[in-house]
Amino acid sequence: MTDEMAADEASAIRARRIIEAVAAIPKGRVASYGAIAARAGYPGRARLIGKVLGEAPNRPDLPWHRVLRADGRIGIPAGTRGFREQCRRLKAEGVIVKDGRVPMSAFGLDHDLDRAIWGLPA
């Protein structure tokens, strides 16, 4: 196997793991790019998530709209078609979006996990 083939295979595995992590976000919930990177096994590689999602051939079938910046902001520039589509999809799932931001404390996966493990108040 050549170095180029090995790199292509590693890239495909990385993309598959990221897509699986995104696909696992339940309807009505969101996760940050960083949380998805960590769940896929690539902590600290949040930008990689956006790159993979942007290049995914099956993007219409992925819940890409459930991935946000760590502070709950939509990562797509405001006013663009993609921004409006992400807002529309999130709202259709019951997620509150105000001024391009989702309250992560109410809709983020990590906060639910903390509550489930530690019994923190909702």
PDB file of C-alpha atoms in Angstrom:
ATOM      1  CA  MET A   1       0.000   0.000   0.000  1.00  0.00           C
ATOM      2  CA  THR A   2       1.390   3.393  -0.951  1.00  0.00           C
ATOM      3  CA  ASP A   3       1.547   6.325   1.437  1.00  0.00           C
ATOM      4  CA  GLU A   4      -1.151   8.076  -0.609  1.00  0.00           C
ATOM      5  CA  MET A   5      -3.478   5.061  -0.381  1.00  0.00           C
ATOM      6  CA  ALA A   6      -2.900   4.827   3.378  1.00  0.00           C
ATOM      7  CA  ALA A   7      -3.674   8.538   3.762  1.00  0.00           C
ATOM      8  CA  ASP A   8      -6.870   8.157   1.712  1.00  0.00           C
ATOM      9  CA  GLU A   9      -7.951   5.202   3.840  1.00  0.00           C
ATOM     10  CA  ALA A  10      -7.233   7.090   7.073  1.00  0.00           C
ATOM     11  CA  SER A  11      -9.216  10.073   5.753  1.00  0.00           C
ATOM     12  CA  ALA A  12     -12.170   7.825   4.889  1.00  0.00           C
ATOM     13  CA  ILE A  13     -12.114   6.243   8.360  1.00  0.00           C
ATOM     14  CA  ARG A  14     -11.938   9.683   9.993  1.00  0.00           C
ATOM     15  CA  ALA A  15     -14.879  10.933   7.894  1.00  0.00           C
ATOM     16  CA  ARG A  16     -16.940   7.829   8.702  1.00  0.00           C
ATOM     17  CA  ARG A  17     -16.377   8.221  12.453  1.00  0.00           C
ATOM     18  CA  ILE A  18     -17.343  11.893  12.321  1.00  0.00           C
ATOM     19  CA  ILE A  19     -20.448  11.231  10.229  1.00  0.00           C
ATOM     20  CA  GLU A  20     -21.493   8.474  12.646  1.00  0.00           C
ATOM     21  CA  ALA A  21     -21.086  10.866  15.604  1.00  0.00           C
ATOM     22  CA  VAL A  22     -23.198  13.517  13.856  1.00  0.00           C
ATOM     23  CA  ALA A  23     -25.829  10.962  12.838  1.00  0.00           C
ATOM     24  CA  ALA A  24     -26.157   9.928  16.505  1.00  0.00           C
ATOM     25  CA  ILE A  25     -27.350  13.375  17.654  1.00  0.00           C
ATOM     26  CA  PRO A  26     -31.026  12.884  18.535  1.00  0.00           C
ATOM     27  CA  LYS A  27     -33.764  14.974  16.997  1.00  0.00           C
ATOM     28  CA  GLY A  28     -34.348  18.127  19.036  1.00  0.00           C
ATOM     29  CA  ARG A  29     -30.796  18.167  20.441  1.00  0.00           C
ATOM     30  CA  VAL A  30     -27.569  19.844  19.337  1.00  0.00           C
ATOM     31  CA  ALA A  31     -23.852  19.310  19.858  1.00  0.00           C
ATOM     32  CA  SER A  32     -20.822  21.513  19.360  1.00  0.00           C
ATOM     33  CA  TYR A  33     -18.184  20.894  16.721  1.00  0.00           C
ATOM     34  CA  GLY A  34     -15.752  20.203  19.554  1.00  0.00           C
ATOM     35  CA  ALA A  35     -18.050  17.673  21.228  1.00  0.00           C
ATOM     36  CA  ILE A  36     -18.480  15.827  17.942  1.00  0.00           C
ATOM     37  CA  ALA A  37     -14.708  15.824  17.410  1.00  0.00           C
ATOM     38  CA  ALA A  38     -14.197  14.323  20.870  1.00  0.00           C
ATOM     39  CA  ARG A  39     -16.946  11.731  20.408  1.00  0.00           C
ATOM     40  CA  ALA A  40     -15.452  10.700  17.061  1.00  0.00           C
ATOM     41  CA  GLY A  41     -12.036  10.266  18.671  1.00  0.00           C
ATOM     42  CA  TYR A  42     -10.440  13.510  17.455  1.00  0.00           C
ATOM     43  CA  PRO A  43     -10.440  15.844  20.478  1.00  0.00           C
ATOM     44  CA  GLY A  44      -9.308  19.355  19.702  1.00  0.00           C
ATOM     45  CA  ARG A  45     -10.120  19.012  16.007  1.00  0.00           C
ATOM     46  CA  ALA A  46     -13.417  20.950  15.856  1.00  0.00           C
ATOM     47  CA  ARG A  47     -12.576  22.519  12.489  1.00  0.00           C
ATOM     48  CA  LEU A  48     -12.210  19.056  11.008  1.00  0.00           C
ATOM     49  CA  ILE A  49     -15.905  18.435  11.707  1.00  0.00           C
ATOM     50  CA  GLY A  50     -16.985  21.391   9.570  1.00  0.00           C
ATOM     51  CA  LYS A  51     -14.660  20.293   6.776  1.00  0.00           C
ATOM     52  CA  VAL A  52     -15.973  16.727   6.768  1.00  0.00           C
ATOM     53  CA  LEU A  53     -19.605  17.851   6.886  1.00  0.00           C
ATOM     54  CA  GLY A  54     -19.024  20.284   4.029  1.00  0.00           C
ATOM     55  CA  GLU A  55     -17.550  17.516   1.882  1.00  0.00           C
ATOM     56  CA  ALA A  56     -19.962  14.730   2.868  1.00  0.00           C
ATOM     57  CA  PRO A  57     -21.646  13.246  -0.205  1.00  0.00           C
ATOM     58  CA  ASN A  58     -24.743  12.299   1.804  1.00  0.00           C
ATOM     59  CA  ARG A  59     -25.093  15.701   3.498  1.00  0.00           C
ATOM     60  CA  PRO A  60     -28.841  16.034   2.837  1.00  0.00           C
ATOM     61  CA  ASP A  61     -29.370  12.810   4.804  1.00  0.00           C
ATOM     62  CA  LEU A  62     -27.206  13.910   7.762  1.00  0.00           C
ATOM     63  CA  PRO A  63     -28.483  15.955  10.681  1.00  0.00           C
ATOM     64  CA  TRP A  64     -25.700  18.499  10.005  1.00  0.00           C
ATOM     65  CA  HIS A  65     -27.972  21.241  11.260  1.00  0.00           C
ATOM     66  CA  ARG A  66     -27.616  19.896  14.826  1.00  0.00           C
ATOM     67  CA  VAL A  67     -23.921  20.862  14.987  1.00  0.00           C
ATOM     68  CA  LEU A  68     -23.157  24.333  16.372  1.00  0.00           C
ATOM     69  CA  ARG A  69     -20.330  26.371  17.814  1.00  0.00           C
ATOM     70  CA  ALA A  70     -19.539  25.723  21.474  1.00  0.00           C
ATOM     71  CA  ASP A  71     -21.459  28.830  22.538  1.00  0.00           C
ATOM     72  CA  GLY A  72     -24.581  27.688  20.662  1.00  0.00           C
ATOM     73  CA  ARG A  73     -24.142  29.995  17.690  1.00  0.00           C
ATOM     74  CA  ILE A  74     -24.755  28.767  14.180  1.00  0.00           C
ATOM     75  CA  GLY A  75     -21.394  28.481  12.421  1.00  0.00           C
ATOM     76  CA  ILE A  76     -22.668  29.521   9.008  1.00  0.00           C
ATOM     77  CA  PRO A  77     -22.617  33.275   8.266  1.00  0.00           C
ATOM     78  CA  ALA A  78     -25.882  34.997   9.211  1.00  0.00           C
ATOM     79  CA  GLY A  79     -28.210  35.824   6.356  1.00  0.00           C
ATOM     80  CA  THR A  80     -26.939  33.118   4.019  1.00  0.00           C
ATOM     81  CA  ARG A  81     -29.135  30.402   2.591  1.00  0.00           C
ATOM     82  CA  GLY A  82     -27.326  27.803   4.722  1.00  0.00           C
ATOM     83  CA  PHE A  83     -27.894  29.851   7.868  1.00  0.00           C
ATOM     84  CA  ARG A  84     -31.608  30.162   7.150  1.00  0.00           C
ATOM     85  CA  GLU A  85     -31.844  26.435   6.342  1.00  0.00           C
ATOM     86  CA  GLN A  86     -30.120  25.478   9.600  1.00  0.00           C
ATOM     87  CA  CYS A  87     -32.451  27.747  11.601  1.00  0.00           C
ATOM     88  CA  ARG A  88     -35.484  26.311   9.820  1.00  0.00           C
ATOM     89  CA  ARG A  89     -34.440  22.702  10.427  1.00  0.00           C
ATOM     90  CA  LEU A  90     -33.675  23.284  14.099  1.00  0.00           C
ATOM     91  CA  LYS A  91     -36.957  25.089  14.721  1.00  0.00           C
ATOM     92  CA  ALA A  92     -38.845  22.275  12.947  1.00  0.00           C
ATOM     93  CA  GLU A  93     -37.409  19.926  15.613  1.00  0.00           C
ATOM     94  CA  GLY A  94     -38.523  22.170  18.457  1.00  0.00           C
ATOM     95  CA  VAL A  95     -35.111  23.715  19.104  1.00  0.00           C
ATOM     96  CA  ILE A  96     -35.218  27.374  20.125  1.00  0.00           C
ATOM     97  CA  VAL A  97     -33.088  29.589  17.883  1.00  0.00           C
ATOM     98  CA  LYS A  98     -32.884  33.268  18.763  1.00  0.00           C
ATOM     99  CA  ASP A  99     -30.572  35.631  16.904  1.00  0.00           C
ATOM    100  CA  GLY A 100     -28.707  32.672  15.433  1.00  0.00           C
ATOM    101  CA  ARG A 101     -28.042  31.060  18.803  1.00  0.00           C
ATOM    102  CA  VAL A 102     -29.396  27.972  20.567  1.00  0.00           C
ATOM    103  CA  PRO A 103     -29.361  27.771  24.381  1.00  0.00           C
ATOM    104  CA  MET A 104     -26.942  24.882  24.860  1.00  0.00           C
ATOM    105  CA  SER A 105     -28.048  24.468  28.475  1.00  0.00           C
ATOM    106  CA  ALA A 106     -31.491  23.448  27.224  1.00  0.00           C
ATOM    107  CA  PHE A 107     -30.714  21.603  23.983  1.00  0.00           C
ATOM    108  CA  GLY A 108     -27.063  20.514  24.154  1.00  0.00           C
ATOM    109  CA  LEU A 109     -26.173  16.849  24.515  1.00  0.00           C
ATOM    110  CA  ASP A 110     -23.367  17.433  27.008  1.00  0.00           C
ATOM    111  CA  HIS A 111     -25.604  19.193  29.475  1.00  0.00           C
ATOM    112  CA  ASP A 112     -28.095  16.313  29.375  1.00  0.00           C
ATOM    113  CA  LEU A 113     -25.263  13.853  29.947  1.00  0.00           C
ATOM    114  CA  ASP A 114     -24.045  15.825  32.976  1.00  0.00           C
ATOM    115  CA  ARG A 115     -27.572  15.849  34.407  1.00  0.00           C
ATOM    116  CA  ALA A 116     -27.965  12.120  33.827  1.00  0.00           C
ATOM    117  CA  ILE A 117     -24.651  11.260  35.476  1.00  0.00           C
ATOM    118  CA  TRP A 118     -24.465  13.819  38.271  1.00  0.00           C
ATOM    119  CA  GLY A 119     -28.114  14.593  38.856  1.00  0.00           C
ATOM    120  CA  LEU A 120     -27.708  18.302  38.222  1.00  0.00           C
ATOM    121  CA  PRO A 121     -30.935  20.286  38.171  1.00  0.00           C
ATOM    122  CA  ALA A 122     -32.586  20.834  34.785  1.00  0.00           C
TER     123      ALA A 122
END
